[in-house]
PDB file of C-alpha atoms in Angstrom:
ATOM      1  CA  MET A   1     137.600 134.452 123.336  1.00 44.00           C
ATOM      2  CA  ASN A   2     133.807 134.489 124.983  1.00 51.00           C
ATOM      3  CA  HIS A   3     134.016 135.669 128.680  1.00 57.00           C
ATOM      4  CA  PRO A   4     133.006 133.151 131.041  1.00 62.00           C
ATOM      5  CA  PRO A   5     130.050 134.748 132.498  1.00 69.00           C
ATOM      6  CA  MET A   6     128.416 135.225 128.544  1.00 80.00           C
ATOM      7  CA  ALA A   7     129.432 131.394 128.365  1.00 80.00           C
ATOM      8  CA  LYS A   8     127.399 130.794 131.112  1.00 86.00           C
ATOM      9  CA  ALA A   9     124.482 132.632 130.173  1.00 89.00           C
ATOM     10  CA  ALA A  10     125.072 131.209 126.801  1.00 90.00           C
ATOM     11  CA  THR A  11     124.749 127.954 128.402  1.00 90.00           C
ATOM     12  CA  GLY A  12     121.802 128.057 130.556  1.00 92.00           C
ATOM     13  CA  SER A  13     119.900 129.439 127.516  1.00 93.00           C
ATOM     14  CA  VAL A  14     120.339 126.606 125.239  1.00 93.00           C
ATOM     15  CA  LEU A  15     119.586 124.164 128.203  1.00 93.00           C
ATOM     16  CA  LEU A  16     116.332 126.017 128.917  1.00 95.00           C
ATOM     17  CA  GLY A  17     115.587 125.472 125.194  1.00 93.00           C
ATOM     18  CA  GLY A  18     116.172 122.369 125.283  1.00 90.00           C
ATOM     19  CA  MET A  19     113.588 121.738 128.298  1.00 92.00           C
ATOM     20  CA  LEU A  20     110.820 123.352 126.849  1.00 93.00           C
ATOM     21  CA  PHE A  21     111.388 121.456 123.661  1.00 87.00           C
ATOM     22  CA  GLY A  22     111.154 118.246 125.745  1.00 84.00           C
ATOM     23  CA  THR A  23     107.622 119.943 126.863  1.00 88.00           C
ATOM     24  CA  ALA A  24     105.898 118.983 123.203  1.00 85.00           C
ATOM     25  CA  GLY A  25     105.730 115.492 123.316  1.00 79.00           C
ATOM     26  CA  VAL A  26     103.666 115.505 126.004  1.00 83.00           C
ATOM     27  CA  ALA A  27     101.648 118.422 124.978  1.00 87.00           C
ATOM     28  CA  SER A  28     101.059 116.884 121.516  1.00 84.00           C
ATOM     29  CA  ALA A  29      99.309 113.959 123.496  1.00 82.00           C
ATOM     30  CA  PHE A  30      96.612 115.804 124.426  1.00 88.00           C
ATOM     31  CA  ALA A  31      95.744 116.573 120.689  1.00 86.00           C
ATOM     32  CA  PRO A  32      92.267 115.928 119.904  1.00 90.00           C
ATOM     33  CA  ALA A  33      91.897 112.524 118.129  1.00 85.00           C
ATOM     34  CA  GLY A  34      92.267 112.736 114.515  1.00 82.00           C
ATOM     35  CA  ALA A  35      95.271 115.317 114.917  1.00 85.00           C
ATOM     36  CA  HIS A  36      98.014 113.914 112.183  1.00 83.00           C
ATOM     37  CA  PRO A  37     101.429 113.897 113.292  1.00 78.00           C
ATOM     38  CA  LEU A  38     102.593 115.912 110.192  1.00 81.00           C
ATOM     39  CA  THR A  39      99.634 118.405 110.906  1.00 88.00           C
ATOM     40  CA  VAL A  40     100.551 119.149 114.349  1.00 87.00           C
ATOM     41  CA  GLY A  41     104.439 119.584 113.315  1.00 85.00           C
ATOM     42  CA  ALA A  42     103.380 122.062 110.356  1.00 88.00           C
ATOM     43  CA  MET A  43     100.864 123.895 112.887  1.00 90.00           C
ATOM     44  CA  ARG A  44     103.395 124.146 115.293  1.00 90.00           C
ATOM     45  CA  LEU A  45     105.986 125.479 113.208  1.00 91.00           C
ATOM     46  CA  THR A  46     103.451 127.831 111.362  1.00 92.00           C
ATOM     47  CA  ILE A  47     102.337 129.383 114.259  1.00 94.00           C
ATOM     48  CA  GLY A  48     106.106 129.908 115.605  1.00 93.00           C
ATOM     49  CA  ALA A  49     106.817 131.303 112.327  1.00 94.00           C
ATOM     50  CA  LEU A  50     103.996 134.277 112.605  1.00 94.00           C
ATOM     51  CA  ALA A  51     104.786 135.197 116.165  1.00 92.00           C
ATOM     52  CA  LEU A  52     108.076 135.494 115.913  1.00 93.00           C
ATOM     53  CA  SER A  53     107.470 137.509 112.518  1.00 94.00           C
ATOM     54  CA  VAL A  54     104.854 139.745 114.299  1.00 93.00           C
ATOM     55  CA  PHE A  55     107.635 140.232 117.058  1.00 90.00           C
ATOM     56  CA  VAL A  56     110.059 141.794 114.769  1.00 92.00           C
ATOM     57  CA  LEU A  57     107.467 143.872 113.424  1.00 93.00           C
ATOM     58  CA  VAL A  58     106.197 145.510 116.756  1.00 92.00           C
ATOM     59  CA  ARG A  59     110.214 145.714 118.058  1.00 88.00           C
ATOM     60  CA  GLY A  60     110.871 148.338 114.869  1.00 89.00           C
ATOM     61  CA  GLY A  61     111.557 145.708 112.031  1.00 87.00           C
ATOM     62  CA  THR A  62     110.785 145.397 108.556  1.00 88.00           C
ATOM     63  CA  VAL A  63     109.009 142.918 106.173  1.00 90.00           C
ATOM     64  CA  GLY A  64     112.653 143.058 104.296  1.00 88.00           C
ATOM     65  CA  SER A  65     114.549 142.630 107.673  1.00 87.00           C
ATOM     66  CA  ILE A  66     112.950 139.278 107.817  1.00 92.00           C
ATOM     67  CA  VAL A  67     112.599 137.872 104.494  1.00 92.00           C
ATOM     68  CA  ARG A  68     116.389 139.303 103.703  1.00 91.00           C
ATOM     69  CA  PRO A  69     118.105 135.986 105.144  1.00 91.00           C
ATOM     70  CA  TRP A  70     116.266 134.053 102.215  1.00 93.00           C
ATOM     71  CA  ARG A  71     118.755 135.668  99.779  1.00 91.00           C
ATOM     72  CA  SER A  72     121.793 133.759 101.436  1.00 93.00           C
ATOM     73  CA  ARG A  73     122.363 130.012 101.398  1.00 93.00           C
ATOM     74  CA  ALA A  74     122.989 130.511 105.099  1.00 93.00           C
ATOM     75  CA  GLY A  75     119.163 131.522 105.669  1.00 94.00           C
ATOM     76  CA  ILE A  76     117.796 129.130 103.084  1.00 95.00           C
ATOM     77  CA  LEU A  77     119.725 126.365 104.580  1.00 94.00           C
ATOM     78  CA  ALA A  78     117.898 127.379 108.109  1.00 94.00           C
ATOM     79  CA  ALA A  79     114.819 127.096 106.549  1.00 93.00           C
ATOM     80  CA  VAL A  80     115.241 123.702 105.284  1.00 94.00           C
ATOM     81  CA  GLY A  81     116.444 122.202 108.160  1.00 93.00           C
ATOM     82  CA  ALA A  82     113.110 123.632 109.901  1.00 90.00           C
ATOM     83  CA  ALA A  83     110.841 122.175 107.609  1.00 88.00           C
ATOM     84  CA  ALA A  84     112.273 119.092 106.718  1.00 89.00           C
ATOM     85  CA  TYR A  85     112.751 117.689 110.390  1.00 87.00           C
ATOM     86  CA  GLN A  86     108.754 117.558 110.285  1.00 77.00           C
ATOM     87  CA  PRO A  87     108.185 115.135 107.451  1.00 82.00           C
ATOM     88  CA  PHE A  88     111.545 113.360 107.857  1.00 87.00           C
ATOM     89  CA  PHE A  89     110.993 112.599 112.185  1.00 83.00           C
ATOM     90  CA  PHE A  90     107.333 111.824 111.996  1.00 77.00           C
ATOM     91  CA  ALA A  91     107.379 109.468 108.871  1.00 80.00           C
ATOM     92  CA  GLY A  92     110.668 107.863 110.209  1.00 81.00           C
ATOM     93  CA  VAL A  93     108.916 107.098 113.326  1.00 75.00           C
ATOM     94  CA  ALA A  94     106.561 105.618 111.661  1.00 72.00           C
ATOM     95  CA  ARG A  95     108.732 103.029 109.987  1.00 78.00           C
ATOM     96  CA  ALA A  96     111.409 102.436 112.675  1.00 74.00           C
ATOM     97  CA  GLY A  97     109.141 103.002 115.740  1.00 68.00           C
ATOM     98  CA  VAL A  98     108.939 105.429 118.297  1.00 62.00           C
ATOM     99  CA  PRO A  99     112.177 104.285 120.424  1.00 62.00           C
ATOM    100  CA  LEU A 100     114.149 103.526 117.797  1.00 67.00           C
ATOM    101  CA  GLY A 101     113.626 106.511 115.621  1.00 71.00           C
ATOM    102  CA  THR A 102     113.605 109.409 118.450  1.00 72.00           C
ATOM    103  CA  LEU A 103     117.084 107.590 119.246  1.00 71.00           C
ATOM    104  CA  VAL A 104     118.468 107.861 115.833  1.00 81.00           C
ATOM    105  CA  ALA A 105     116.977 111.835 115.544  1.00 82.00           C
ATOM    106  CA  VAL A 106     117.834 113.166 118.563  1.00 80.00           C
ATOM    107  CA  GLY A 107     121.186 111.369 119.029  1.00 82.00           C
ATOM    108  CA  SER A 108     122.584 111.686 116.234  1.00 87.00           C
ATOM    109  CA  ALA A 109     121.983 115.724 115.803  1.00 88.00           C
ATOM    110  CA  PRO A 110     124.802 116.803 117.901  1.00 88.00           C
ATOM    111  CA  VAL A 111     126.916 113.827 115.802  1.00 88.00           C
ATOM    112  CA  PHE A 112     125.829 115.742 112.486  1.00 91.00           C
ATOM    113  CA  THR A 113     126.341 119.079 113.873  1.00 90.00           C
ATOM    114  CA  GLY A 114     130.010 118.147 114.839  1.00 88.00           C
ATOM    115  CA  LEU A 115     131.062 116.709 111.751  1.00 88.00           C
ATOM    116  CA  LEU A 116     129.063 119.150 109.263  1.00 89.00           C
ATOM    117  CA  GLY A 117     130.521 122.173 110.995  1.00 88.00           C
ATOM    118  CA  TRP A 118     133.958 120.547 110.799  1.00 88.00           C
ATOM    119  CA  ALA A 119     133.353 120.564 107.093  1.00 86.00           C
ATOM    120  CA  TRP A 120     131.565 123.364 106.299  1.00 84.00           C
ATOM    121  CA  ARG A 121     132.679 126.175 109.422  1.00 82.00           C
ATOM    122  CA  ARG A 122     136.108 124.266 110.309  1.00 82.00           C
ATOM    123  CA  GLU A 123     134.808 124.206 113.585  1.00 80.00           C
ATOM    124  CA  ARG A 124     137.036 121.344 114.936  1.00 81.00           C
ATOM    125  CA  PRO A 125     135.615 119.123 117.559  1.00 79.00           C
ATOM    126  CA  THR A 126     136.944 118.603 120.429  1.00 83.00           C
ATOM    127  CA  ALA A 127     137.634 115.716 123.212  1.00 86.00           C
ATOM    128  CA  ASN A 128     135.635 117.454 126.164  1.00 86.00           C
ATOM    129  CA  TRP A 129     132.622 117.517 123.410  1.00 86.00           C
ATOM    130  CA  ALA A 130     133.095 114.214 121.899  1.00 87.00           C
ATOM    131  CA  LEU A 131     133.197 112.797 125.562  1.00 89.00           C
ATOM    132  CA  ALA A 132     130.449 114.481 126.771  1.00 87.00           C
ATOM    133  CA  THR A 133     128.693 113.558 123.381  1.00 87.00           C
ATOM    134  CA  THR A 134     129.244 110.149 123.390  1.00 89.00           C
ATOM    135  CA  ILE A 135     128.191 109.988 127.313  1.00 90.00           C
ATOM    136  CA  CYS A 136     124.540 111.123 125.845  1.00 86.00           C
ATOM    137  CA  VAL A 137     124.187 109.325 123.179  1.00 85.00           C
ATOM    138  CA  ALA A 138     124.964 105.873 124.909  1.00 88.00           C
ATOM    139  CA  GLY A 139     122.727 107.126 127.562  1.00 86.00           C
ATOM    140  CA  LEU A 140     120.015 107.961 125.286  1.00 82.00           C
ATOM    141  CA  ALA A 141     120.567 104.246 123.523  1.00 81.00           C
ATOM    142  CA  LEU A 142     119.524 102.877 126.629  1.00 83.00           C
ATOM    143  CA  LEU A 143     116.807 105.436 127.857  1.00 76.00           C
ATOM    144  CA  THR A 144     115.021 105.129 124.133  1.00 71.00           C
ATOM    145  CA  GLY A 145     116.033 102.028 123.459  1.00 65.00           C
ATOM    146  CA  ALA A 146     114.169  99.661 125.957  1.00 54.00           C
ATOM    147  CA  GLY A 147     112.297  97.251 124.288  1.00 49.00           C
ATOM    148  CA  ALA A 148     112.953  98.835 120.726  1.00 50.00           C
ATOM    149  CA  GLN A 149     112.755  96.180 117.702  1.00 51.00           C
ATOM    150  CA  VAL A 150     115.266  96.922 114.573  1.00 55.00           C
ATOM    151  CA  GLY A 151     113.227  99.169 112.517  1.00 57.00           C
ATOM    152  CA  SER A 152     113.270  99.088 108.484  1.00 68.00           C
ATOM    153  CA  LEU A 153     116.391 100.764 106.757  1.00 76.00           C
ATOM    154  CA  ASP A 154     113.859 103.603 105.214  1.00 83.00           C
ATOM    155  CA  GLY A 155     112.462 104.437 108.913  1.00 81.00           C
ATOM    156  CA  ILE A 156     116.453 104.659 109.834  1.00 82.00           C
ATOM    157  CA  ALA A 157     117.361 106.619 107.035  1.00 87.00           C
ATOM    158  CA  LEU A 158     114.475 109.073 107.369  1.00 89.00           C
ATOM    159  CA  THR A 159     115.043 110.037 111.163  1.00 86.00           C
ATOM    160  CA  ALA A 160     118.607 110.173 110.515  1.00 90.00           C
ATOM    161  CA  GLY A 161     117.482 112.979 107.732  1.00 93.00           C
ATOM    162  CA  ALA A 162     115.495 114.614 110.641  1.00 90.00           C
ATOM    163  CA  GLY A 163     118.933 114.569 113.043  1.00 90.00           C
ATOM    164  CA  ALA A 164     120.830 116.038 110.214  1.00 94.00           C
ATOM    165  CA  SER A 165     117.733 118.618 109.835  1.00 94.00           C
ATOM    166  CA  ILE A 166     118.439 119.939 112.913  1.00 91.00           C
ATOM    167  CA  ALA A 167     122.255 120.254 112.586  1.00 93.00           C
ATOM    168  CA  CYS A 168     121.395 122.330 109.216  1.00 94.00           C
ATOM    169  CA  TYR A 169     119.415 124.514 111.365  1.00 93.00           C
ATOM    170  CA  THR A 170     122.067 125.185 114.146  1.00 91.00           C
ATOM    171  CA  LEU A 171     125.040 125.313 111.484  1.00 93.00           C
ATOM    172  CA  ALA A 172     123.147 128.090 109.285  1.00 93.00           C
ATOM    173  CA  ALA A 173     121.739 129.865 112.515  1.00 91.00           C
ATOM    174  CA  LYS A 174     124.855 130.127 113.895  1.00 91.00           C
ATOM    175  CA  THR A 175     126.511 131.636 110.578  1.00 92.00           C
ATOM    176  CA  LEU A 176     123.408 134.431 110.352  1.00 92.00           C
ATOM    177  CA  LEU A 177     124.064 135.318 113.483  1.00 90.00           C
ATOM    178  CA  GLU A 178     128.049 136.006 112.876  1.00 89.00           C
ATOM    179  CA  ALA A 179     127.186 137.679 110.158  1.00 89.00           C
ATOM    180  CA  GLY A 180     125.230 140.131 112.737  1.00 88.00           C
ATOM    181  CA  ALA A 181     121.979 139.167 112.334  1.00 88.00           C
ATOM    182  CA  ASP A 182     119.527 139.731 115.234  1.00 87.00           C
ATOM    183  CA  ALA A 183     118.415 135.753 117.247  1.00 85.00           C
ATOM    184  CA  ILE A 184     114.782 136.196 116.729  1.00 89.00           C
ATOM    185  CA  GLY A 185     115.049 137.825 113.110  1.00 90.00           C
ATOM    186  CA  VAL A 186     116.713 134.442 112.501  1.00 90.00           C
ATOM    187  CA  CYS A 187     114.334 131.885 113.902  1.00 91.00           C
ATOM    188  CA  ALA A 188     111.128 134.139 112.094  1.00 93.00           C
ATOM    189  CA  SER A 189     113.229 133.986 108.777  1.00 94.00           C
ATOM    190  CA  ALA A 190     113.764 130.507 108.812  1.00 93.00           C
ATOM    191  CA  PHE A 191     110.700 129.163 110.119  1.00 93.00           C
ATOM    192  CA  LEU A 192     108.378 131.433 108.153  1.00 94.00           C
ATOM    193  CA  LEU A 193     109.812 129.898 104.996  1.00 93.00           C
ATOM    194  CA  GLY A 194     110.262 126.825 106.323  1.00 92.00           C
ATOM    195  CA  ALA A 195     105.932 126.904 107.182  1.00 92.00           C
ATOM    196  CA  ILE A 196     105.520 127.988 103.373  1.00 92.00           C
ATOM    197  CA  ALA A 197     107.078 125.274 102.482  1.00 88.00           C
ATOM    198  CA  VAL A 198     104.884 122.750 105.005  1.00 87.00           C
ATOM    199  CA  LEU A 199     102.036 124.114 105.298  1.00 85.00           C
ATOM    200  CA  PRO A 200     100.373 122.664 102.361  1.00 86.00           C
ATOM    201  CA  ILE A 201     100.999 119.447 103.710  1.00 78.00           C
ATOM    202  CA  ALA A 202      98.868 120.683 106.770  1.00 80.00           C
ATOM    203  CA  LEU A 203      95.894 121.599 104.822  1.00 84.00           C
ATOM    204  CA  GLY A 204      95.743 118.133 102.524  1.00 84.00           C
ATOM    205  CA  GLN A 205      95.638 116.272 106.052  1.00 83.00           C
ATOM    206  CA  GLY A 206      93.029 118.835 107.467  1.00 86.00           C
ATOM    207  CA  ILE A 207      93.414 121.111 110.358  1.00 86.00           C
ATOM    208  CA  GLY A 208      89.881 120.454 111.908  1.00 89.00           C
ATOM    209  CA  TRP A 209      91.496 119.889 115.019  1.00 91.00           C
ATOM    210  CA  ALA A 210      92.962 122.867 115.717  1.00 91.00           C
ATOM    211  CA  LEU A 211      89.808 125.103 115.364  1.00 90.00           C
ATOM    212  CA  THR A 212      88.278 123.175 118.621  1.00 92.00           C
ATOM    213  CA  GLY A 213      88.955 124.720 121.672  1.00 93.00           C
ATOM    214  CA  SER A 214      91.222 122.238 123.158  1.00 92.00           C
ATOM    215  CA  GLY A 215      93.206 122.321 119.776  1.00 93.00           C
ATOM    216  CA  ALA A 216      93.914 125.488 119.404  1.00 95.00           C
ATOM    217  CA  ALA A 217      95.177 125.751 122.960  1.00 95.00           C
ATOM    218  CA  ILE A 218      97.414 122.728 122.430  1.00 94.00           C
ATOM    219  CA  ALA A 219      98.363 124.389 118.530  1.00 94.00           C
ATOM    220  CA  LEU A 220      99.108 127.470 120.414  1.00 96.00           C
ATOM    221  CA  TYR A 221     101.249 126.045 123.187  1.00 96.00           C
ATOM    222  CA  LEU A 222     103.426 124.309 120.848  1.00 93.00           C
ATOM    223  CA  GLY A 223     104.233 127.031 118.533  1.00 94.00           C
ATOM    224  CA  LEU A 224     104.350 129.628 121.039  1.00 95.00           C
ATOM    225  CA  ALA A 225     106.508 127.961 123.784  1.00 95.00           C
ATOM    226  CA  THR A 226     107.887 125.009 122.109  1.00 91.00           C
ATOM    227  CA  MET A 227     108.735 126.701 118.606  1.00 91.00           C
ATOM    228  CA  GLY A 228     108.668 130.367 119.824  1.00 91.00           C
ATOM    229  CA  VAL A 229     110.369 130.952 122.783  1.00 93.00           C
ATOM    230  CA  ALA A 230     112.380 127.487 123.021  1.00 93.00           C
ATOM    231  CA  ASN A 231     114.032 128.603 119.657  1.00 87.00           C
ATOM    232  CA  ILE A 232     114.717 132.428 120.758  1.00 89.00           C
ATOM    233  CA  LEU A 233     116.699 130.609 123.551  1.00 92.00           C
ATOM    234  CA  TYR A 234     118.691 128.140 122.162  1.00 90.00           C
ATOM    235  CA  THR A 235     119.517 130.340 119.670  1.00 88.00           C
ATOM    236  CA  ARG A 236     120.501 133.441 121.540  1.00 88.00           C
ATOM    237  CA  GLY A 237     122.981 130.625 122.850  1.00 90.00           C
ATOM    238  CA  LEU A 238     124.022 129.610 120.180  1.00 88.00           C
ATOM    239  CA  LEU A 239     125.535 133.060 119.581  1.00 85.00           C
ATOM    240  CA  HIS A 240     128.490 132.314 122.167  1.00 87.00           C
ATOM    241  CA  LEU A 241     128.992 128.521 121.969  1.00 87.00           C
ATOM    242  CA  PRO A 242     130.041 125.987 119.318  1.00 86.00           C
ATOM    243  CA  ALA A 243     127.285 124.845 117.124  1.00 85.00           C
ATOM    244  CA  ALA A 244     128.679 121.155 117.952  1.00 84.00           C
ATOM    245  CA  THR A 245     128.310 121.854 121.413  1.00 87.00           C
ATOM    246  CA  ALA A 246     124.900 123.803 121.708  1.00 87.00           C
ATOM    247  CA  ALA A 247     123.613 120.506 119.780  1.00 87.00           C
ATOM    248  CA  THR A 248     124.727 118.318 122.329  1.00 87.00           C
ATOM    249  CA  LEU A 249     123.182 120.781 125.112  1.00 89.00           C
ATOM    250  CA  GLY A 250     119.855 120.278 123.255  1.00 86.00           C
ATOM    251  CA  LEU A 251     119.698 117.006 124.766  1.00 85.00           C
ATOM    252  CA  ALA A 252     118.033 118.416 127.494  1.00 88.00           C
ATOM    253  CA  ASP A 253     114.988 117.649 125.476  1.00 83.00           C
ATOM    254  CA  PRO A 254     114.624 114.022 125.712  1.00 80.00           C
ATOM    255  CA  VAL A 255     115.766 114.529 129.630  1.00 84.00           C
ATOM    256  CA  THR A 256     112.666 116.640 130.137  1.00 86.00           C
ATOM    257  CA  ALA A 257     110.596 114.423 128.316  1.00 81.00           C
ATOM    258  CA  THR A 258     111.188 111.410 129.815  1.00 80.00           C
ATOM    259  CA  LEU A 259     110.273 113.394 133.458  1.00 85.00           C
ATOM    260  CA  LEU A 260     106.941 114.368 132.069  1.00 84.00           C
ATOM    261  CA  GLY A 261     106.268 111.178 130.316  1.00 81.00           C
ATOM    262  CA  VAL A 262     106.835 109.329 133.946  1.00 83.00           C
ATOM    263  CA  LEU A 263     104.882 112.388 135.741  1.00 86.00           C
ATOM    264  CA  VAL A 264     102.381 113.450 133.780  1.00 85.00           C
ATOM    265  CA  LEU A 265     101.481 110.842 131.417  1.00 79.00           C
ATOM    266  CA  GLY A 266     101.931 107.814 133.441  1.00 83.00           C
ATOM    267  CA  GLN A 267     104.247 106.559 131.571  1.00 76.00           C
ATOM    268  CA  VAL A 268     106.794 103.405 132.767  1.00 79.00           C
ATOM    269  CA  VAL A 269     110.756 103.673 132.538  1.00 78.00           C
ATOM    270  CA  THR A 270     112.784 100.720 133.038  1.00 83.00           C
ATOM    271  CA  PRO A 271     115.481 100.128 135.427  1.00 87.00           C
ATOM    272  CA  LEU A 272     117.798  99.795 132.160  1.00 84.00           C
ATOM    273  CA  GLY A 273     116.105 102.765 131.066  1.00 82.00           C
ATOM    274  CA  TRP A 274     116.711 104.901 134.302  1.00 88.00           C
ATOM    275  CA  LEU A 275     120.491 104.165 134.186  1.00 89.00           C
ATOM    276  CA  GLY A 276     120.054 105.804 130.380  1.00 85.00           C
ATOM    277  CA  PHE A 277     118.489 108.784 131.749  1.00 85.00           C
ATOM    278  CA  LEU A 278     121.465 109.316 134.119  1.00 90.00           C
ATOM    279  CA  GLY A 279     124.025 108.983 131.596  1.00 87.00           C
ATOM    280  CA  VAL A 280     122.491 111.556 129.532  1.00 87.00           C
ATOM    281  CA  VAL A 281     122.299 113.997 132.768  1.00 89.00           C
ATOM    282  CA  VAL A 282     125.990 113.169 133.438  1.00 90.00           C
ATOM    283  CA  GLY A 283     126.812 113.795 129.519  1.00 86.00           C
ATOM    284  CA  LEU A 284     124.813 117.310 129.703  1.00 87.00           C
ATOM    285  CA  VAL A 285     126.428 118.224 133.014  1.00 87.00           C
ATOM    286  CA  LEU A 286     129.869 117.688 132.300  1.00 85.00           C
ATOM    287  CA  GLN A 287     129.097 119.507 128.500  1.00 85.00           C
ATOM    288  CA  GLY A 288     127.244 122.456 130.508  1.00 82.00           C
ATOM    289  CA  ALA A 289     130.493 122.748 132.559  1.00 84.00           C
ATOM    290  CA  TRP A 290     132.953 122.436 130.086  1.00 77.00           C
ATOM    291  CA  ALA A 291     130.680 125.071 128.061  1.00 77.00           C
ATOM    292  CA  ALA A 292     130.236 127.446 130.512  1.00 75.00           C
ATOM    293  CA  ARG A 293     133.930 127.403 131.526  1.00 72.00           C
ATOM    294  CA  THR A 294     135.428 128.199 128.239  1.00 62.00           C
ATOM    295  CA  GLY A 295     132.443 128.832 125.827  1.00 51.00           C
ATOM    296  CA  ARG A 296     134.433 128.082 122.498  1.00 47.00           C
ATOM    297  CA  HIS A 297     136.653 125.551 121.787  1.00 41.00           C
ATOM    298  CA  GLU A 298     139.571 125.948 123.565  1.00 40.00           C
ATOM    299  CA  GLU A 299     140.123 122.748 124.920  1.00 40.00           C
ATOM    300  CA  LEU A 300     142.431 119.892 123.100  1.00 38.00           C
ATOM    301  CA  PRO A 301     140.623 119.321 119.591  1.00 40.00           C
ATOM    302  CA  LEU A 302     140.288 115.987 118.479  1.00 42.00           C
ATOM    303  CA  GLY A 303     143.237 114.545 116.054  1.00 38.00           C
TER     304      GLY A 303
END
């Protein structure tokens, strides 16, 4: 059982990581014209991977320690999750539309994590988690679904694949952490292997935009802050929380993105959207309070 102070620190760490994730959309909006979404995602993953790998080496780690997880099923699955998210999300949004695509991708992630964690790791979801997640997903549906039109089935399937990718990374990273792996090393390993897989996509689309002054600044911020630092915070908190709980707390991402979209980009949120925003916040507060109090699943399990 985790001690409450440790659980509180872990909860705060995951929430901060989610908030940093939420700055990615606004930052990418300032990318130079011609920056393809797939290349933005690939550059973000690659820069984050390189920065984390250098940090591991500077701290005294070795190349062997970074690539060692690649020999394990969990290490490969973490890399697959990190790499697959980018094409699944951007291709799915192009087909289903941004509101519906975002809803399916972000809203399905904690649900996939809870169900897959139950099947794979025998982490039985709790009633508290189910309630908080339901409130968050319902709020997210109101927040992102205003004005959304029904997208194609393949687009919905692709964005659901993005949610499953987040779940795969979360569960695999949790397994590696419990086996004694370092949080930063887990991120570096997964992102580096994932970057090797997606970098050819970026090169094929062209990365000239990232060689300009503004493009380089955006790429560096996305890679260092929203991929590197954000995932360190998320993964460190994950060590002391159930995977499903961490995934739900990660919904701080769309809350932050909404606020920044209004304040920085001048986006307009409808009254129904603000009601949904409030719903996500309520769900996060409930999940955060329960997680900070108990850390691991001590409350009544579902079923």
